[in-house]
Short mmCIF file of C-alpha atoms in Angstrom, two decimals:
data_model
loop_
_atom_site.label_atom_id
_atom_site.label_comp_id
_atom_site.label_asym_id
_atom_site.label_seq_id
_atom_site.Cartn_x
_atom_site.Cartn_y
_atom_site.Cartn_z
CA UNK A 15 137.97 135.00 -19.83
CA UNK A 16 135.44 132.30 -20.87
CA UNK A 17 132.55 132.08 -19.12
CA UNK A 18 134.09 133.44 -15.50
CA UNK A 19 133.77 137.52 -16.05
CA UNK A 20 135.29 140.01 -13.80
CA UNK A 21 133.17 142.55 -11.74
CA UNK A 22 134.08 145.81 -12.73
CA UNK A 23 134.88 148.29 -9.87
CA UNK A 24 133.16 151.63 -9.91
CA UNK A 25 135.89 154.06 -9.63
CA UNK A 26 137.63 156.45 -11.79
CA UNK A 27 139.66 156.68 -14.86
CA UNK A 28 141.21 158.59 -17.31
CA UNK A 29 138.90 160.42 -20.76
CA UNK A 30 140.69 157.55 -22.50
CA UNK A 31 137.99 155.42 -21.83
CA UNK A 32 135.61 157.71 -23.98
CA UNK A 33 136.84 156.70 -27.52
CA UNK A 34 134.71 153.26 -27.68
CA UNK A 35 131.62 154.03 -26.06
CA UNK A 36 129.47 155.47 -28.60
CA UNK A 37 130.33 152.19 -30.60
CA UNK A 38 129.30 149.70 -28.01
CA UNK A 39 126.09 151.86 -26.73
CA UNK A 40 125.56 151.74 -30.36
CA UNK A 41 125.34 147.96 -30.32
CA UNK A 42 124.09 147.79 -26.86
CA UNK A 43 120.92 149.80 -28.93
CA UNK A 44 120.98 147.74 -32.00
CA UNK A 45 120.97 144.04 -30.26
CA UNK A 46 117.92 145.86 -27.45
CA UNK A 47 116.17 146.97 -30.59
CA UNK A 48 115.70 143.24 -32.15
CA UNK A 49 112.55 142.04 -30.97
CA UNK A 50 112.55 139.01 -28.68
CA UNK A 51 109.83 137.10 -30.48
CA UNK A 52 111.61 138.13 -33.91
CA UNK A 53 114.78 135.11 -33.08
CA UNK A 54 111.35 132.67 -33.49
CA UNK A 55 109.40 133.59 -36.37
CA UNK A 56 109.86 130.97 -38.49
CA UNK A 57 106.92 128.67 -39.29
CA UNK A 58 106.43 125.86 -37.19
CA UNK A 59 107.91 122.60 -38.66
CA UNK A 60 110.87 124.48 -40.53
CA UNK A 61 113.33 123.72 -37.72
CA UNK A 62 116.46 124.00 -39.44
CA UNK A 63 115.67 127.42 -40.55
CA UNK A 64 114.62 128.55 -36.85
CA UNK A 65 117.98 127.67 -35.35
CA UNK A 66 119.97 128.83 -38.20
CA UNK A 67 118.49 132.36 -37.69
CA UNK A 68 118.83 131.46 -33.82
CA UNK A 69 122.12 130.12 -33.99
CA UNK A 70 123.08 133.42 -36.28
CA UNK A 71 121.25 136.12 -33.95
CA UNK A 72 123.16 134.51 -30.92
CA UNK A 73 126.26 134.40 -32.77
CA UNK A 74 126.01 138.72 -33.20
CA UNK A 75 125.79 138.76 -29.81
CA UNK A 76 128.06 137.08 -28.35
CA UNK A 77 130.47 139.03 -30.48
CA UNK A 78 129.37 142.37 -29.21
CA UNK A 79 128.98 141.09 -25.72
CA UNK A 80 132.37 140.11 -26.63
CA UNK A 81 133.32 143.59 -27.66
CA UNK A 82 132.15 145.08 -24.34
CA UNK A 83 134.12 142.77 -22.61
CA UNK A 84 137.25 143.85 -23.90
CA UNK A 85 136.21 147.22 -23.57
CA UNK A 86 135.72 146.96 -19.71
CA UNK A 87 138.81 145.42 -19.15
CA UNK A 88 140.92 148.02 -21.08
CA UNK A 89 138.65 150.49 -18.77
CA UNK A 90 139.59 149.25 -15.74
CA UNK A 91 143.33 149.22 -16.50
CA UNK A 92 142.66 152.70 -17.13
CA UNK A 93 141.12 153.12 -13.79
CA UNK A 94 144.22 152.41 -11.95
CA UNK A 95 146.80 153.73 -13.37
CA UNK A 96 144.50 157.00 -13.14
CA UNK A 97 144.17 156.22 -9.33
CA UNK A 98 147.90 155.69 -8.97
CA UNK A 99 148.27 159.00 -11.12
CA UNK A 100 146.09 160.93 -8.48
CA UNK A 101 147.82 159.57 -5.51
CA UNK A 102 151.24 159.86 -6.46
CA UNK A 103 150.10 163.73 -7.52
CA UNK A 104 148.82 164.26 -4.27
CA UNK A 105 151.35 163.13 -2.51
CA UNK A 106 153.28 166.05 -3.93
CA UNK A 107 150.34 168.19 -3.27
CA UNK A 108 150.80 167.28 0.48
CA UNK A 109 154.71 167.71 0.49
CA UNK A 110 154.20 171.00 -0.87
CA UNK A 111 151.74 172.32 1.57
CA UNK A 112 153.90 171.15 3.98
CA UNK A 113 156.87 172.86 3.01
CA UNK A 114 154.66 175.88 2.35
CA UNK A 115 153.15 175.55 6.17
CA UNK A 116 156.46 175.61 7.71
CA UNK A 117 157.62 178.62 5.90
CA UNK A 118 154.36 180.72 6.76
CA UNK A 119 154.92 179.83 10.38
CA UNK A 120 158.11 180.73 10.22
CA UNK A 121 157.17 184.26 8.92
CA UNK A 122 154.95 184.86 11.55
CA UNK A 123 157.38 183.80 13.95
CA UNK A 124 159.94 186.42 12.56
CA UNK A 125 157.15 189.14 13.37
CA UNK A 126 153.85 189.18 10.83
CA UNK A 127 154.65 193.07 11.02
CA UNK A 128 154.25 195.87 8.41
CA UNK A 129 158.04 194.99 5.94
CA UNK A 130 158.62 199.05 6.84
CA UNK A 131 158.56 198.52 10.14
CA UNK A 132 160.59 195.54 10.90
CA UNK A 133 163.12 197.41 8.54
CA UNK A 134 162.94 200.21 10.99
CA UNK A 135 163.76 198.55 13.74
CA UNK A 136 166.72 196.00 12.11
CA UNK A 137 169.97 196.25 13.23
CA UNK A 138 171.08 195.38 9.49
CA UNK A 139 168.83 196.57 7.08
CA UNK A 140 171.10 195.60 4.19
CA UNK A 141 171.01 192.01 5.65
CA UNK A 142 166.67 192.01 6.25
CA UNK A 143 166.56 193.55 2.89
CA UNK A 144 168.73 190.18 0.87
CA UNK A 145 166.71 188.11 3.33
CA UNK A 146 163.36 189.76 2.23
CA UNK A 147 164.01 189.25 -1.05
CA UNK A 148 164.98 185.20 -1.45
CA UNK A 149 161.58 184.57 1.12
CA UNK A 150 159.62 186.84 -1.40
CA UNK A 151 160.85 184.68 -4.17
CA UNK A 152 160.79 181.28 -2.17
CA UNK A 153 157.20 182.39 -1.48
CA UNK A 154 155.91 183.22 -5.08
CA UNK A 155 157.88 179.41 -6.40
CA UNK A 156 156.26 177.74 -3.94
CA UNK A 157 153.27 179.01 -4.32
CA UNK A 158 153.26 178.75 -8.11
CA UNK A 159 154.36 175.42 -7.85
CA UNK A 160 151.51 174.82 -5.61
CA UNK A 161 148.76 176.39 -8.25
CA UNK A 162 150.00 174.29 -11.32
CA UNK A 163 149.56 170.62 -8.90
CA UNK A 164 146.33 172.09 -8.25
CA UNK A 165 145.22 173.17 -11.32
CA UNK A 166 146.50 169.38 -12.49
CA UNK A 167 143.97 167.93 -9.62
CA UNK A 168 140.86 169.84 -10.65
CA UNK A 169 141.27 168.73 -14.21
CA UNK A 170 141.93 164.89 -13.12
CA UNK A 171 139.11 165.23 -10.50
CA UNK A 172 136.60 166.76 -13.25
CA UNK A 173 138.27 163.17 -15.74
CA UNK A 174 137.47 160.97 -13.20
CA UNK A 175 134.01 162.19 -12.61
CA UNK A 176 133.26 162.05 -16.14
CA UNK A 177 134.78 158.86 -16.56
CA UNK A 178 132.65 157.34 -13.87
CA UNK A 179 129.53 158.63 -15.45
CA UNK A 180 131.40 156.82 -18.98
CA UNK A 181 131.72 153.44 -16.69
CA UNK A 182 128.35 153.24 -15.64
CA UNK A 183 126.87 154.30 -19.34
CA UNK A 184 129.52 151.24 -20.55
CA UNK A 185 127.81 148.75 -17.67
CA UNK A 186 124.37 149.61 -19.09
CA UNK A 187 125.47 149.13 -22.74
CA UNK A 188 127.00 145.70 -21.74
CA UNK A 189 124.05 144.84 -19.56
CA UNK A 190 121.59 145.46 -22.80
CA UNK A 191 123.92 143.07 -24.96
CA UNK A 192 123.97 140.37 -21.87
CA UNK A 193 120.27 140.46 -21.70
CA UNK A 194 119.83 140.14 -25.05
CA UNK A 195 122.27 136.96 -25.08
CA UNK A 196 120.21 135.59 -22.55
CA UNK A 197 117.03 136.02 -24.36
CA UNK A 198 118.59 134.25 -27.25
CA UNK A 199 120.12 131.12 -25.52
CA UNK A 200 116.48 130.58 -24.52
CA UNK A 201 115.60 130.51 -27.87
CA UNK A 202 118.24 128.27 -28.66
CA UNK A 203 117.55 125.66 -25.62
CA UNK A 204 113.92 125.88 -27.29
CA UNK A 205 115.33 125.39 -30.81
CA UNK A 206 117.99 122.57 -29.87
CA UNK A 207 114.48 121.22 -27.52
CA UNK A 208 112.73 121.01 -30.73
CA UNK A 209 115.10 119.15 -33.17
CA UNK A 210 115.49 116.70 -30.33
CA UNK A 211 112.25 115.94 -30.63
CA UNK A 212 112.79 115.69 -34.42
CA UNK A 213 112.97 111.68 -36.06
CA UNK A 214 117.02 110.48 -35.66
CA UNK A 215 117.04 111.08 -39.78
CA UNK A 216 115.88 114.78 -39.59
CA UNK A 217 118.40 115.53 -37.47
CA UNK A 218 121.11 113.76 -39.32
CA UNK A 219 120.00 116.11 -42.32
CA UNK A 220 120.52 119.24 -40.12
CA UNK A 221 123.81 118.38 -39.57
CA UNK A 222 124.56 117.14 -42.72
CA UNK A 223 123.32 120.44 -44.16
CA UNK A 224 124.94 122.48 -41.55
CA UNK A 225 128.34 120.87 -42.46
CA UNK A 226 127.76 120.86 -46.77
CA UNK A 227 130.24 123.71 -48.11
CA UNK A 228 129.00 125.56 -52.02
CA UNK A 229 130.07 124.06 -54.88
CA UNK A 230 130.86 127.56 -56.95
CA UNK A 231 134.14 128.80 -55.06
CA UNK A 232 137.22 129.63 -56.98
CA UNK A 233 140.21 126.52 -57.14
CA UNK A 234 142.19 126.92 -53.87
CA UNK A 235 145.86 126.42 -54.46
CA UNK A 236 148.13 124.18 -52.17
CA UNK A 237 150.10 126.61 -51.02
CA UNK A 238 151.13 126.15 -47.39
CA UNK A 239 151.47 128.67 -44.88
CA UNK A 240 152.30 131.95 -45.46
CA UNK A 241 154.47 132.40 -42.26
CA UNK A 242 156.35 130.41 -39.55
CA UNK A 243 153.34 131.99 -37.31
CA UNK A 244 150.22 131.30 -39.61
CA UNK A 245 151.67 127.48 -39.39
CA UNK A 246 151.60 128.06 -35.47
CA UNK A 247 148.45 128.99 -35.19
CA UNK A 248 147.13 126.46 -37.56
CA UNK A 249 148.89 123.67 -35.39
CA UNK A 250 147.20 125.04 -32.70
CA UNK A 251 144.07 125.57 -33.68
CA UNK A 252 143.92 121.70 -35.07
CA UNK A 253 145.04 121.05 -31.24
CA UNK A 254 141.85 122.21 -30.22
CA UNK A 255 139.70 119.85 -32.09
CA UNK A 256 136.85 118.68 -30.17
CA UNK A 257 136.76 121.04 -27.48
CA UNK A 258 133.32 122.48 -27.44
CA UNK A 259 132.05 125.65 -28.18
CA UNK A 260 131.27 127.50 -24.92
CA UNK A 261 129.86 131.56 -25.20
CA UNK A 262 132.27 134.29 -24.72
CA UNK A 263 135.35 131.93 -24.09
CA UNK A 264 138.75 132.54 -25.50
CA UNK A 265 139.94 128.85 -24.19
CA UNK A 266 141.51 126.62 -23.42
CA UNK A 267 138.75 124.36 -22.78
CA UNK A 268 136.22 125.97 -24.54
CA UNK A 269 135.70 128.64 -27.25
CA UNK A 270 133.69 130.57 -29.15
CA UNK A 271 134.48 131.26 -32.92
CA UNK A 272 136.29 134.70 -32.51
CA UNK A 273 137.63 133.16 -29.45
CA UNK A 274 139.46 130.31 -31.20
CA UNK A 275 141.25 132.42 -33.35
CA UNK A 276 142.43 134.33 -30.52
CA UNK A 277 143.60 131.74 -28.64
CA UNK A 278 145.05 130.16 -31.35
CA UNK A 279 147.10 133.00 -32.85
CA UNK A 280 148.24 133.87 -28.87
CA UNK A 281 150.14 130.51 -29.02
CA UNK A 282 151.83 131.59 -32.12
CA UNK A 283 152.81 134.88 -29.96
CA UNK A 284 150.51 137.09 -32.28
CA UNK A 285 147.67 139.05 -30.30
CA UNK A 286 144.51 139.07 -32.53
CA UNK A 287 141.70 141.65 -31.23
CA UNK A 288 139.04 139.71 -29.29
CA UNK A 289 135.85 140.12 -32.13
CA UNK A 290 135.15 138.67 -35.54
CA UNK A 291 134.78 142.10 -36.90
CA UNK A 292 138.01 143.40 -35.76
CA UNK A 293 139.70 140.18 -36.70
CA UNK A 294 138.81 141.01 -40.17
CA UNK A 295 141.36 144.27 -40.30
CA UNK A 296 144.11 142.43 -38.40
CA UNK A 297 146.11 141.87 -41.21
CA UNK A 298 146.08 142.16 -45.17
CA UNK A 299 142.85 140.62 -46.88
CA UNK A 300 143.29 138.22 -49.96
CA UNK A 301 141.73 136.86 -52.00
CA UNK A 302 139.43 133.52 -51.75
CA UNK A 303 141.37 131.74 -54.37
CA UNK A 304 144.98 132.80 -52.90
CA UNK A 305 144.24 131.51 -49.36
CA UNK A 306 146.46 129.77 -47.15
CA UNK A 307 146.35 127.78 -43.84
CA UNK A 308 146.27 130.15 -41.10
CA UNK A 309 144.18 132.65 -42.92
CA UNK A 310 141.16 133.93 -41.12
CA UNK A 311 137.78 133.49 -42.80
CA UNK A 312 135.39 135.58 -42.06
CA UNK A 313 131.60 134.78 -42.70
CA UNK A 314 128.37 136.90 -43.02
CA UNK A 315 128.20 140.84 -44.02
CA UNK A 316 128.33 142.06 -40.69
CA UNK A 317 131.15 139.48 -40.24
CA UNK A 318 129.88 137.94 -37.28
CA UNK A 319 131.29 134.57 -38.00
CA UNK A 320 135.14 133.68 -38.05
CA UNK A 321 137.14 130.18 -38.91
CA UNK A 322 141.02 129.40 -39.60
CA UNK A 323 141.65 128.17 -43.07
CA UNK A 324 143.82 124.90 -42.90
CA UNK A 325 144.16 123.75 -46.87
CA UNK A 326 141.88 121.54 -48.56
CA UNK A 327 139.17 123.43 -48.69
CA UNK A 328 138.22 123.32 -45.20
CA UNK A 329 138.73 125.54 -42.24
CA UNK A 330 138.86 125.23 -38.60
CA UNK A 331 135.69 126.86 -36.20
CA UNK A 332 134.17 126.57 -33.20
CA UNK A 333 130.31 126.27 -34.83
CA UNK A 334 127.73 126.42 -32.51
CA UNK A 335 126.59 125.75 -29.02
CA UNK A 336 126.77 121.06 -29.27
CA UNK A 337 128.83 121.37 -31.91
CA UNK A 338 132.85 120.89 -31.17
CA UNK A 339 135.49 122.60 -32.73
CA UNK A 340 136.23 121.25 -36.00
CA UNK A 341 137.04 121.05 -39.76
CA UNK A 342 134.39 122.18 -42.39
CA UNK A 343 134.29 123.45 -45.89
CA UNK A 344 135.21 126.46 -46.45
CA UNK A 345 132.07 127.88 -48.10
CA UNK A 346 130.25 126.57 -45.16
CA UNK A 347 128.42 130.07 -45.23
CA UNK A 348 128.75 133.08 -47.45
CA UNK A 349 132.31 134.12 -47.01
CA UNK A 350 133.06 137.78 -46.50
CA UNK A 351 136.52 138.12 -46.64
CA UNK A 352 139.71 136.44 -46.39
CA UNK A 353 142.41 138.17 -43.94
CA UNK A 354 146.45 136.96 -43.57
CA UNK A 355 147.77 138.06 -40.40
#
């Protein structure tokens, strides 16, 4: 996925596609509603605390830009298998109104006359009479056959129309959360503009800050991975070390903080969903003090921030936009839960 994104083609699908949109328009909404000049309202001078609420606000929405990205590509699978669906049923459509064609011509070639008086003048009315009979039943099969694949194509015609109309609501929620993401990478460029300008030591202290973990966590035992795949996905995580962070990219070159854990847990033949937030219910949550390496931390209340514990106190994360994947403490940020997958 990364940063390369697939156009989404405008066709129909399936009412499948209709469980998740209230959720993303709702995010769509909630990410328009924040105020451009709000990611900037810090006083001027207190730099640190600018692009840590810049660096936070960006972080939300990459994740639900990440959300709708998902979303759109699960919606187009349902677009064609709904197409194939539709062709394949009228296909059958077609073989029955040709099968129902050559029958009604060859009524009318056997005489489109009043039943009483080709009966009249058959030389074996026994024999019209059993023949009269199977067409009358052929017919009303056929015919019933005919109205049930019909019936079937009005109600997938009405789906896809409705879907379509879901699509284009979906590319206007995803839209919102892209232009919202845009609007706060230029607030970062301005931020990460301004602590360059900032003496060598102020900057140091940023990081330094950025990187200190709290000193009133709970002991963490020793304990090593809970599973042969928790100790894959560790390994492969700590393969990814210095690889930068990169919006909306799942790897392998680059990755944002949902998208590490992702990646990392694919390579341990687990699929993790693509957010932070569902990442949190993709397994059993523990607690702090009984975490292991491969355990996903998740950060914040809305728990817009994910990293891979590894032991030691530290974790695993793809940070920030500059800042490489990497190891830092664990109560880098207020935790809000602990999941084992």
């Amino acid at each position: 996925m990364g940063s390369h994104r697939r156009r989404l083609a405008h066709s129909g699908f399936d009412r499948g596609a209709c469980a998740a949109l209230s959720a993303l328009s709702v995010a769509a909404a909630a990410l328009g509603a924040v105020p451009a000049g709000s990611a900037v309202a810090a006083p001027q001078g207190d730099a640190r605390a600018e692009v840590d609420r810049l660096y936070e606000e960006a972080e939300k929405a990459t994740e639900a830009y990440n959300k709708a990205d998902e979303r759109a590509d699960a919606l187009h699978r349902q677009v064609s298998d709904s197409q194939d669906l539709i062709a394949r049923q009228q296909e059958r459509v077609n073989t029955m109104r040709d099968a129902l064609g050559s029958l009604a011509g060859a009524q009318y070639r056997s005489g489109g006359i009043d039943p009483a008086v080709a009966l009249l003048f058959s030389a074996d009315p026994d024999d019209y009479l059993d023949k009269a009979s199977v067409l009358d039943r052929i017919t009303a099969h056929q015919a019933g056959q005919l109205h049930e694949l019909q019936g079937a194509l009005r109600e997938l015609a009405q789906e896809r129309a409705e879907a379509t109309r879901q699509l284009a609501e979906l590319e206007r929620s995803r839209a919102a959360v892209a232009r919202h993401k845009k609007t706060v990478e230029h607030k970062l460029a301005k931020a990460r503009q301004l602590l360059n300008s900032l003496p060598a030591t102020e900057r140091a202290a940023y990081e330094r800050i950025s990187r200190t973990g709290r000193t009133d966590l709970p002991e963490l035992g020793g304990a090593g991975p809970a599973s042969e795949r928790a100790a894959a996905a560790v390994a492969a995580a700590r393969a990814a070390l210095g690889r930068p962070y990169v919006w909306g990219a799942n790897g392998p070159s680059g990755f944002d903080c949902s998208g590490l854990m992702q990646w990392a847990y694919a390579r341990a033949g687990v699929h993790l969903p693509r957010t932070s937030q569902e990442q949190r219910f993709a397994g059993h949550q523990v607690p702090l003090s009984q975490a292991r390496p491969g355990d996903l931390v998740v950060y914040r209340s809305d728990a817009s921030h994910v990293g891979m514990y590894v032991g030691n106190g530290r974790v695993i994360h793809a940070p920030y936009p500059g800042a490489p994947v990497r190891y830092d403490p664990v109560g880098m940020m207020p935790i809000s839960s602990v999941t084992r997958v």
